[in-house]
Short mmCIF file of C-alpha atoms and ligand atoms in Angstrom, two decimals:
data_model
loop_
_atom_site.label_atom_id
_atom_site.label_comp_id
_atom_site.label_asym_id
_atom_site.label_seq_id
_atom_site.Cartn_x
_atom_site.Cartn_y
_atom_site.Cartn_z
CA UNK A 1 -21.28 97.75 -11.49
CA UNK A 2 -22.23 99.65 -8.46
CA UNK A 3 -18.34 102.05 -8.13
CA UNK A 4 -17.94 105.16 -9.68
CA UNK A 5 -15.68 107.61 -9.90
CA UNK A 6 -16.97 110.94 -9.15
CA UNK A 7 -14.65 113.91 -10.66
CA UNK A 8 -15.33 116.68 -8.77
CA UNK A 9 -14.67 121.27 -8.49
CA UNK A 10 -13.84 123.17 -5.44
CA UNK A 11 -16.17 125.98 -5.30
CA UNK A 12 -14.29 129.10 -7.03
CA UNK A 13 -13.05 126.59 -10.52
CA UNK A 14 -10.46 124.05 -9.53
CA UNK A 15 -10.27 120.95 -10.09
CA UNK A 16 -10.82 118.76 -6.49
CA UNK A 17 -9.91 115.32 -5.63
CA UNK A 18 -11.40 112.54 -7.64
CA UNK A 19 -13.80 110.85 -5.11
CA UNK A 20 -15.35 106.58 -5.25
CA UNK A 21 -18.71 106.12 -4.20
CA UNK A 22 -20.19 102.52 -4.43
CA UNK A 23 -23.81 103.04 -4.34
CA UNK A 24 -24.37 99.32 -3.32
CA UNK A 25 -22.58 100.10 0.17
CA UNK A 26 -22.65 103.81 0.19
CA UNK A 27 -18.91 104.03 1.02
CA UNK A 28 -17.17 107.36 -0.38
CA UNK A 29 -13.56 107.15 -0.95
CA UNK A 30 -10.72 109.24 -2.48
CA UNK A 31 -10.19 107.55 -5.48
CA UNK A 32 -6.40 106.93 -5.36
CA UNK A 33 -5.65 106.23 -1.34
CA UNK A 34 -8.25 103.87 -1.17
CA UNK A 35 -9.37 105.69 2.12
CA UNK A 36 -12.54 107.17 3.41
CA UNK A 37 -13.30 110.86 3.10
CA UNK A 38 -16.35 110.79 5.52
CA UNK A 39 -16.61 109.27 9.03
CA UNK A 40 -18.39 106.01 9.21
CA UNK A 41 -21.38 105.59 11.89
CA UNK A 42 -22.42 102.82 11.16
CA UNK A 43 -25.11 100.28 12.75
CA UNK A 44 -26.53 97.09 12.09
CA UNK A 45 -30.30 98.29 12.48
CA UNK A 46 -29.62 100.48 9.09
CA UNK A 47 -28.98 97.89 6.99
CA UNK A 48 -32.11 95.79 7.76
CA UNK A 49 -32.43 94.30 4.40
CA UNK A 50 -35.97 94.85 2.56
CA UNK A 51 -38.35 92.38 0.22
CA UNK A 52 -37.77 92.74 -3.65
CA UNK A 53 -41.55 92.49 -4.88
CA UNK A 54 -41.47 91.95 -9.03
CA UNK A 55 -44.58 89.75 -10.88
CA UNK A 56 -42.72 86.83 -10.33
CA UNK A 57 -41.96 87.21 -6.28
CA UNK A 58 -45.02 89.10 -4.90
CA UNK A 59 -44.80 91.14 -1.85
CA UNK A 60 -47.48 90.22 0.83
CA UNK A 61 -49.12 92.36 2.93
CA UNK A 62 -49.80 92.62 7.32
CA UNK A 63 -51.98 94.53 9.19
CA UNK A 64 -50.69 98.17 8.40
CA UNK A 65 -48.60 100.71 9.47
CA UNK A 66 -50.15 102.58 7.31
CA UNK A 67 -53.25 102.47 5.55
CA UNK A 68 -54.52 104.16 2.59
CA UNK A 69 -58.11 104.65 2.01
CA UNK A 70 -58.98 105.61 -1.63
CA UNK A 71 -62.85 107.11 -1.22
CA UNK A 72 -62.60 107.54 -4.98
CA UNK A 73 -61.05 108.96 -7.82
CA UNK A 74 -63.12 112.07 -9.06
CA UNK A 75 -61.67 114.83 -8.80
CA UNK A 76 -63.85 118.57 -9.11
CA UNK A 77 -60.27 120.33 -10.86
CA UNK A 78 -58.51 118.11 -14.23
CA UNK A 79 -55.24 118.94 -13.15
CA UNK A 80 -52.79 118.39 -16.21
CA UNK A 81 -50.15 115.64 -15.06
CA UNK A 82 -52.49 113.53 -12.31
CA UNK A 83 -51.19 110.64 -11.92
CA UNK A 84 -54.81 109.50 -11.53
CA UNK A 85 -56.50 111.37 -14.79
CA UNK A 86 -56.87 108.09 -16.75
CA UNK A 87 -57.33 105.83 -14.05
CA UNK A 88 -60.67 103.48 -14.78
CA UNK A 89 -62.83 104.89 -11.76
CA UNK A 90 -64.55 101.91 -9.97
CA UNK A 91 -68.49 102.49 -8.44
CA UNK A 92 -68.54 105.53 -6.35
CA UNK A 93 -68.50 104.65 -2.68
CA UNK A 94 -70.89 106.03 -0.33
CA UNK A 95 -71.80 106.66 2.86
CA UNK A 96 -73.56 102.92 3.50
CA UNK A 97 -70.28 101.67 3.12
CA UNK A 98 -68.69 103.22 5.74
CA UNK A 99 -70.11 101.19 8.34
CA UNK A 100 -69.44 97.68 7.09
CA UNK A 101 -66.37 98.76 6.59
CA UNK A 102 -65.20 99.56 9.94
CA UNK A 103 -66.98 96.25 10.98
CA UNK A 104 -64.56 94.12 9.77
CA UNK A 105 -61.02 96.23 10.51
CA UNK A 106 -60.85 93.84 13.56
CA UNK A 107 -60.37 91.33 11.41
CA UNK A 108 -57.58 92.49 8.92
CA UNK A 109 -56.25 95.11 11.54
CA UNK A 110 -55.05 93.38 13.91
CA UNK A 111 -52.47 96.20 15.41
CA UNK A 112 -53.54 100.14 15.84
CA UNK A 113 -51.88 101.98 12.51
CA UNK A 114 -50.08 104.70 12.95
CA UNK A 115 -51.07 106.49 10.41
CA UNK A 116 -54.08 106.65 8.35
CA UNK A 117 -54.27 108.79 4.85
CA UNK A 118 -58.08 109.79 3.75
CA UNK A 119 -57.26 110.01 -0.57
CA UNK A 120 -59.40 110.83 -3.32
CA UNK A 121 -59.15 112.01 -6.18
CA UNK A 122 -60.47 115.68 -3.88
CA UNK A 123 -61.19 113.92 -1.00
CA UNK A 124 -63.37 116.79 0.00
CA UNK A 125 -65.62 115.16 -3.12
CA UNK A 126 -66.67 112.36 -0.23
CA UNK A 127 -67.49 114.64 2.62
CA UNK A 128 -70.53 112.55 3.21
CA UNK A 129 -68.25 110.01 3.02
CA UNK A 130 -65.20 111.35 4.99
CA UNK A 131 -66.93 112.92 8.09
CA UNK A 132 -68.58 109.65 9.88
CA UNK A 133 -65.48 107.61 8.40
CA UNK A 134 -63.46 109.60 10.18
CA UNK A 135 -64.74 110.04 13.22
CA UNK A 136 -65.31 106.03 13.67
CA UNK A 137 -61.85 105.63 12.70
CA UNK A 138 -60.87 108.47 15.62
CA UNK A 139 -63.19 106.63 18.04
CA UNK A 140 -61.52 103.18 17.39
CA UNK A 141 -57.86 104.50 16.76
CA UNK A 142 -57.59 107.57 19.23
CA UNK A 143 -53.48 108.17 18.75
CA UNK A 144 -53.31 107.31 14.78
CA UNK A 145 -52.25 109.78 12.51
CA UNK A 146 -54.39 111.13 9.98
CA UNK A 147 -54.03 113.01 6.85
CA UNK A 148 -55.33 114.23 3.54
CA UNK A 149 -54.25 115.93 1.04
CA UNK A 150 -56.90 118.58 -0.83
CA UNK A 151 -56.62 120.58 -4.07
CA UNK A 152 -58.56 123.10 -1.47
CA UNK A 153 -61.33 124.26 -3.15
CA UNK A 154 -63.62 122.54 -1.85
CA UNK A 155 -62.14 124.12 2.59
CA UNK A 156 -65.17 126.44 4.44
CA UNK A 157 -64.84 127.45 7.98
CA UNK A 158 -66.77 124.38 8.85
CA UNK A 159 -64.64 121.63 7.07
CA UNK A 160 -61.65 123.59 8.45
CA UNK A 161 -62.89 123.56 11.65
CA UNK A 162 -63.59 119.52 11.71
CA UNK A 163 -60.59 119.08 10.15
CA UNK A 164 -58.78 120.51 13.10
CA UNK A 165 -60.89 119.24 15.36
CA UNK A 166 -60.31 115.37 14.18
CA UNK A 167 -56.75 116.32 14.21
CA UNK A 168 -55.85 115.73 10.63
CA UNK A 169 -52.64 116.55 8.94
CA UNK A 170 -53.68 118.44 5.40
CA UNK A 171 -51.28 119.09 2.50
CA UNK A 172 -52.69 121.49 -0.47
CA UNK A 173 -51.73 120.49 -3.42
CA UNK A 174 -50.29 123.39 -5.08
CA UNK A 175 -47.41 124.68 -7.60
CA UNK A 176 -47.31 128.16 -6.40
CA UNK A 177 -46.48 130.44 -9.20
CA UNK A 178 -46.48 127.19 -11.33
CA UNK A 179 -50.40 126.13 -10.51
CA UNK A 180 -51.51 127.96 -13.73
CA UNK A 181 -49.40 125.02 -15.59
CA UNK A 182 -51.23 122.74 -13.69
CA UNK A 183 -54.83 123.35 -13.53
CA UNK A 184 -57.53 125.80 -11.78
CA UNK A 185 -56.52 127.77 -8.87
CA UNK A 186 -58.29 128.00 -6.61
CA UNK A 187 -56.90 131.19 -4.88
CA UNK A 188 -58.02 132.97 -7.56
CA UNK A 189 -61.70 133.19 -5.88
CA UNK A 190 -61.69 135.37 -2.87
CA UNK A 191 -64.03 132.55 -0.99
CA UNK A 192 -61.24 130.18 -2.05
CA UNK A 193 -58.13 131.39 -1.03
CA UNK A 194 -60.02 132.99 2.09
CA UNK A 195 -60.86 129.40 3.37
CA UNK A 196 -57.56 128.36 2.41
CA UNK A 197 -55.97 130.58 4.40
CA UNK A 198 -58.31 130.42 7.33
CA UNK A 199 -57.41 126.40 7.45
CA UNK A 200 -53.50 127.58 7.21
CA UNK A 201 -53.85 130.06 9.85
CA UNK A 202 -55.52 127.32 11.96
CA UNK A 203 -53.65 124.63 11.50
CA UNK A 204 -49.39 126.25 11.09
CA UNK A 205 -49.34 127.30 14.54
CA UNK A 206 -49.84 122.94 15.51
CA UNK A 207 -47.35 121.84 12.16
CA UNK A 208 -50.31 120.58 10.47
CA UNK A 209 -50.21 122.42 6.78
CA UNK A 210 -48.35 122.55 4.28
CA UNK A 211 -48.12 123.74 0.49
CA UNK A 212 -47.54 120.02 -1.19
CA UNK A 213 -45.78 121.15 -4.97
CA UNK A 214 -44.36 119.62 -7.60
CA UNK A 215 -41.69 120.39 -10.44
CA UNK A 216 -42.48 120.15 -14.30
CA UNK A 217 -40.01 121.74 -17.29
CA UNK A 218 -42.68 124.40 -16.58
CA UNK A 219 -42.07 125.05 -13.18
CA UNK A 220 -38.54 124.54 -12.33
CA UNK A 221 -37.75 126.86 -9.45
CA UNK A 222 -37.99 125.31 -5.99
CA UNK A 223 -36.94 129.18 -4.64
CA UNK A 224 -39.74 130.29 -6.54
CA UNK A 225 -42.02 128.29 -5.05
CA UNK A 226 -40.65 128.77 -1.77
CA UNK A 227 -40.98 132.35 -2.06
CA UNK A 228 -44.58 132.74 -3.09
CA UNK A 229 -45.94 130.84 -0.49
CA UNK A 230 -44.02 132.69 2.08
CA UNK A 231 -45.23 135.59 0.31
CA UNK A 232 -48.79 134.15 0.74
CA UNK A 233 -48.63 132.91 4.22
CA UNK A 234 -46.15 135.93 5.28
CA UNK A 235 -44.49 132.67 7.16
CA UNK A 236 -40.99 132.20 6.93
CA UNK A 237 -41.29 128.77 8.30
CA UNK A 238 -44.15 127.92 5.29
CA UNK A 239 -43.77 123.97 4.89
CA UNK A 240 -43.78 122.84 1.33
CA UNK A 241 -44.10 119.14 1.21
CA UNK A 242 -42.52 117.13 -2.43
CA UNK A 243 -41.26 119.63 -4.40
CA UNK A 244 -39.74 116.72 -6.61
CA UNK A 245 -40.16 116.55 -10.42
CA UNK A 246 -43.30 114.73 -11.47
CA UNK A 247 -43.60 111.24 -12.67
CA UNK A 248 -44.42 110.59 -16.47
CA UNK A 249 -47.34 108.63 -15.91
CA UNK A 250 -49.88 109.76 -19.14
CA UNK A 251 -49.05 111.91 -22.07
CA UNK A 252 -49.73 115.14 -19.84
CA UNK A 253 -46.69 114.65 -17.43
CA UNK A 254 -44.57 112.90 -20.47
CA UNK A 255 -45.01 116.97 -22.28
CA UNK A 256 -44.04 118.05 -18.90
CA UNK A 257 -41.33 115.81 -18.61
CA UNK A 258 -37.72 118.08 -18.14
CA UNK A 259 -36.51 118.00 -21.69
CA UNK A 260 -32.67 116.51 -22.38
CA UNK A 261 -31.71 119.85 -23.75
CA UNK A 262 -32.86 121.49 -20.55
CA UNK A 263 -31.39 119.02 -18.23
CA UNK A 264 -28.20 120.56 -17.14
CA UNK A 265 -29.81 124.21 -16.67
CA UNK A 266 -32.72 122.48 -14.55
CA UNK A 267 -29.58 120.74 -12.40
CA UNK A 268 -26.80 123.88 -12.64
CA UNK A 269 -30.44 126.11 -11.01
CA UNK A 270 -31.61 123.63 -8.51
CA UNK A 271 -27.76 123.25 -6.88
CA UNK A 272 -27.22 126.95 -6.25
CA UNK A 273 -30.70 127.07 -5.03
CA UNK A 274 -30.59 124.23 -2.42
CA UNK A 275 -26.62 125.31 -1.64
CA UNK A 276 -27.80 129.37 -1.22
CA UNK A 277 -30.75 127.87 1.24
CA UNK A 278 -33.56 129.52 -1.10
CA UNK A 279 -35.32 125.83 -0.78
CA UNK A 280 -34.84 125.23 2.84
CA UNK A 281 -38.09 125.05 3.37
CA UNK A 282 -39.72 122.39 0.62
CA UNK A 283 -39.04 118.86 2.23
CA UNK A 284 -38.49 117.43 -1.10
CA UNK A 285 -34.65 119.09 -1.33
CA UNK A 286 -34.23 119.20 2.96
CA UNK A 287 -34.97 115.68 3.95
CA UNK A 288 -33.28 114.04 0.70
CA UNK A 289 -29.64 115.93 0.94
CA UNK A 290 -30.13 114.61 5.01
CA UNK A 291 -31.01 111.15 3.90
CA UNK A 292 -28.29 111.07 1.22
CA UNK A 293 -25.56 112.31 3.91
CA UNK A 294 -26.13 110.05 6.92
CA UNK A 295 -26.71 107.00 3.70
CA UNK A 296 -23.11 107.77 3.50
CA UNK A 297 -22.41 108.43 7.12
CA UNK A 298 -24.36 105.48 8.43
CA UNK A 299 -23.00 103.40 5.23
CA UNK A 300 -26.16 102.73 4.11
CA UNK A 301 -26.65 99.46 1.83
CA UNK A 302 -29.07 99.48 -0.91
CA UNK A 303 -30.84 96.10 0.08
CA UNK A 304 -31.90 97.94 2.73
CA UNK A 305 -33.93 100.66 0.21
CA UNK A 306 -37.50 100.03 0.03
CA UNK A 307 -39.23 101.93 -2.70
CA UNK A 308 -39.53 105.93 -2.69
CA UNK A 309 -43.25 105.71 -2.15
CA UNK A 310 -43.50 103.10 0.16
CA UNK A 311 -45.94 101.02 -1.33
CA UNK A 312 -44.38 98.19 -1.52
CA UNK A 313 -44.00 97.43 2.18
CA UNK A 314 -46.13 94.93 3.98
CA UNK A 315 -46.97 96.77 6.25
CA UNK A 316 -48.13 99.22 3.74
CA UNK A 317 -51.77 99.09 2.63
CA UNK A 318 -53.92 100.73 0.32
CA UNK A 319 -57.67 100.04 0.61
CA UNK A 320 -61.03 100.78 -0.89
CA UNK A 321 -64.33 100.97 1.20
CA UNK A 322 -65.72 97.66 -0.81
CA UNK A 323 -62.04 96.04 0.83
CA UNK A 324 -60.39 95.52 -2.34
CA UNK A 325 -56.81 95.65 -1.21
CA UNK A 326 -55.07 98.18 -4.60
CA UNK A 327 -52.04 98.80 -5.32
CA UNK A 328 -51.43 102.33 -4.03
CA UNK A 329 -54.17 104.80 -3.28
CA UNK A 330 -53.77 105.99 -7.11
CA UNK A 331 -55.16 103.55 -9.38
CA UNK A 332 -58.60 102.08 -8.18
CA UNK A 333 -60.29 98.26 -8.32
CA UNK A 334 -61.60 98.59 -12.34
CA UNK A 335 -57.53 99.75 -13.47
CA UNK A 336 -55.02 97.80 -14.94
CA UNK A 337 -51.60 97.96 -14.00
CA UNK A 338 -48.79 98.58 -17.20
CA UNK A 339 -47.83 94.95 -16.67
CA UNK A 340 -51.60 93.27 -17.62
CA UNK A 341 -51.49 92.51 -13.46
CA UNK A 342 -54.61 93.76 -11.70
CA UNK A 343 -54.42 97.00 -9.59
CA UNK A 344 -56.51 95.11 -7.30
CA UNK A 345 -54.15 92.80 -5.80
CA UNK A 346 -56.47 91.21 -3.21
CA UNK A 347 -59.15 92.30 -0.41
CA UNK A 348 -59.37 92.49 3.12
CA UNK A 349 -61.45 88.76 3.86
CA UNK A 350 -58.10 87.50 3.29
CA UNK A 351 -55.40 88.77 3.65
CA UNK A 352 -52.88 86.10 2.81
CA UNK A 353 -53.75 85.90 -0.14
CA UNK A 354 -52.96 89.69 -0.95
CA UNK A 355 -49.90 89.49 -3.25
CA UNK A 356 -48.27 93.06 -4.72
CA UNK A 357 -47.55 91.28 -8.74
CA UNK A 358 -48.43 95.03 -10.90
CA UNK A 359 -45.32 96.64 -8.93
CA UNK A 360 -41.39 95.86 -10.15
CA UNK A 361 -39.02 97.10 -7.13
CA UNK A 362 -36.02 98.93 -8.08
CA UNK A 363 -33.57 95.94 -7.75
CA UNK A 364 -34.90 94.57 -10.41
CA UNK A 365 -34.84 96.80 -12.77
CA UNK A 366 -31.63 97.05 -15.40
CA UNK A 367 -30.92 100.82 -14.72
CA UNK A 368 -31.20 101.22 -11.04
CA UNK A 369 -28.89 99.13 -9.45
CA UNK A 370 -26.20 100.61 -11.27
CA UNK A 371 -27.41 103.91 -10.71
CA UNK A 372 -25.41 106.64 -8.84
CA UNK A 373 -28.33 109.11 -7.28
CA UNK A 374 -30.15 105.60 -5.87
CA UNK A 375 -30.24 106.03 -2.80
CA UNK A 376 -32.63 109.41 -3.05
CA UNK A 377 -34.31 108.43 -6.06
CA UNK A 378 -35.07 105.09 -5.09
CA UNK A 379 -36.26 103.79 -8.18
CA UNK A 380 -39.21 106.28 -9.64
CA UNK A 381 -42.97 104.66 -9.58
CA UNK A 382 -42.87 100.97 -8.99
CA UNK A 383 -45.81 99.96 -11.69
CA UNK A 384 -44.67 101.87 -15.07
CA UNK A 385 -42.82 100.50 -17.68
CA UNK A 386 -41.93 101.56 -21.25
CA UNK A 387 -41.21 105.23 -22.30
CA UNK A 388 -43.87 106.26 -19.07
CA UNK A 389 -40.96 104.81 -16.58
CA UNK A 390 -37.72 106.03 -19.02
CA UNK A 391 -39.25 109.23 -18.70
CA UNK A 392 -39.74 109.33 -15.19
CA UNK A 393 -36.25 107.53 -14.60
CA UNK A 394 -35.03 110.47 -16.28
CA UNK A 395 -37.09 113.33 -14.73
CA UNK A 396 -36.23 111.56 -11.09
CA UNK A 397 -32.39 111.64 -12.05
CA UNK A 398 -32.23 115.21 -13.00
CA UNK A 399 -33.94 115.94 -10.22
CA UNK A 400 -31.88 113.98 -7.34
CA UNK A 401 -28.04 115.03 -8.78
CA UNK A 402 -28.38 118.62 -7.77
CA UNK A 403 -29.00 116.59 -3.96
CA UNK A 404 -26.37 114.84 -4.53
CA UNK A 405 -23.99 117.04 -5.31
CA UNK A 406 -25.08 119.11 -2.53
CA UNK A 407 -24.71 115.95 0.04
CA UNK A 408 -21.33 115.26 -0.91
CA UNK A 409 -20.29 118.96 -1.32
CA UNK A 410 -21.62 119.72 2.18
CA UNK A 411 -20.04 116.10 3.05
CA UNK A 412 -16.40 116.77 1.65
CA UNK A 413 -16.11 120.45 0.31
CA UNK A 414 -16.12 119.06 -2.97
CA UNK A 415 -18.74 120.01 -5.83
CA UNK A 416 -19.55 116.41 -8.54
CA UNK A 417 -19.19 117.71 -12.06
CA UNK A 418 -18.75 114.09 -13.92
CA UNK A 419 -19.79 110.95 -12.72
CA UNK A 420 -17.85 108.19 -14.53
CA UNK A 421 -19.29 104.70 -14.15
CA UNK A 422 -21.28 102.50 -15.99
CA UNK A 423 -24.36 104.61 -17.14
CA UNK A 424 -25.33 106.55 -20.02
CA UNK A 425 -22.75 108.94 -21.80
CA UNK A 426 -25.59 111.40 -21.66
CA UNK A 427 -25.92 110.92 -17.98
CA UNK A 428 -21.98 111.32 -16.90
CA UNK A 429 -21.79 115.05 -16.85
CA UNK A 430 -23.86 116.49 -13.69
CA UNK A 431 -23.93 120.47 -14.98
CA UNK A 432 -22.83 120.48 -18.11
CA UNK A 433 -19.57 121.56 -17.80
CA UNK A 434 -17.70 119.44 -20.17
CA UNK A 435 -16.76 119.27 -23.43
CA UNK A 436 -15.48 116.60 -25.59
CA UNK A 437 -13.16 117.66 -28.63
CA UNK A 438 -13.45 117.73 -32.35
CA UNK A 439 -12.73 113.88 -32.42
CA UNK A 440 -15.61 113.15 -29.34
CA UNK A 441 -11.72 112.21 -27.08
CA UNK A 442 -10.79 114.53 -24.68
CA UNK A 443 -12.68 115.26 -21.51
CA UNK A 444 -12.35 119.27 -20.70
CA UNK A 445 -14.01 121.09 -17.68
CA UNK A 446 -15.33 124.64 -18.04
CA UNK A 447 -14.84 126.64 -15.17
CA UNK A 448 -17.61 126.15 -12.78
CA UNK A 449 -19.08 129.20 -12.05
CA UNK A 450 -20.19 128.76 -8.42
CA UNK A 451 -19.12 130.62 -5.56
CA UNK A 452 -17.89 129.49 -2.48
CA UNK A 453 -20.70 129.41 -0.02
CA UNK A 454 -21.72 127.26 2.81
CA UNK A 455 -23.46 124.67 1.69
S1 SF4 B 501 -32.76 107.66 -11.45
FE1 SF4 B 501 -33.98 106.01 -12.75
S2 SF4 B 501 -32.25 104.68 -12.89
FE2 SF4 B 501 -31.51 106.20 -11.17
S3 SF4 B 501 -32.91 105.64 -9.15
FE3 SF4 B 501 -34.00 106.80 -10.37
S4 SF4 B 501 -35.49 105.55 -11.61
FE4 SF4 B 501 -33.34 104.10 -10.70
S1 SF4 B 502 -47.20 102.92 -7.16
FE1 SF4 B 502 -45.88 104.66 -5.67
S2 SF4 B 502 -45.30 106.22 -7.12
FE2 SF4 B 502 -46.77 105.11 -8.52
S3 SF4 B 502 -48.19 106.15 -8.75
FE3 SF4 B 502 -48.69 104.21 -6.49
S4 SF4 B 502 -47.73 105.63 -4.30
FE4 SF4 B 502 -46.85 106.78 -6.33
#
């Protein structure tokens, strides 16, 4: 079943009409009349079907539009919920491997990539490898978009100038007011802070720098994160990337996951922040609200939805400098996925033999096809399984629900408060505003404490 009855309130507290939402067709209708409540702009190109990868039906890889190069997983910091923290390391790469990597590219990269991402660990730990690698790739693919995500602690004037000259976009991983929960804070060190601000001032006018922040149970306010970076930079247009709830890759991520007892409070505050415009610099909110609204306007079919990180795509490929093809940039050729398959899914010398057996597309999970926030979440991490996947799924559900509610309010003026459908009981009450009587029968709604504001 993929249709849900969405009980709504009109901001201010009155009960609104019940809507019907189909997560497979993205149709939003009035449950009484069956009529669509949003004008459709449906078009065919929005509904190309994606290939659903799994261990038994693995996706293949072609010449990449998105090329992710893993330099290695070493990092000078040890952050609490890093997805790479317990990943077995491959032998370190070194500058001597760069030339053979470049020399071999033409055999498997037949069209220039649109985007090349350079990944660590901390990529700037590998600066002696990164410099020649990026320079040779820039000469070979002058139009490719280059990007790197760094913790910012190894920046200096020289590195900053080079990143600028090479036309990198740079994401600086920092959780704002919650950085102390994540790990060390480079902003506490005057020299590191000055280097981060120098890079910001260089790249911000070119739209090529962001702060990349994640939410966790001890850092739940996007408004506080946005305020932190606005004050740090003095820039009301500061770009904050990511901004979603952490996945639980390991015990650290599990400990920072959202307990069910805190889910409703998080969803309420998150929804208020979004609709009051206090998280409007956070791309993980802005882009996902817009994308969800468009999914309804365009009647996007669920069958056209790729996995959230895009690494199930045949045109996105993660490799190390030895040519090993990996599930994604967060694993190594030495590591094994929870389903027992090696994260080394092949080698570039035989691209046709590469098979993504480590991952499960959302459509092959039990829960995702029946989930109302599917179009926002797109299935959490595709290789997690068991309790870590369940915790990540719970985080993702609470993360996506306020976005779901904001999108529906934007389109209809109605705020979803209760979802009826084939989902676990604990997932039905959106904001914790309903309760049952002593016999557990009757559902009543408390007044909805939301002032009328433009969404
Ligand atoms: S919230 Fe969970 S069930 Fe829903 S789409 Fe995301 S991972 Fe799947
Ligand atoms: S599979 Fe995707 S979501 Fe999971 S760790 Fe890799 S990039 Fe991240």
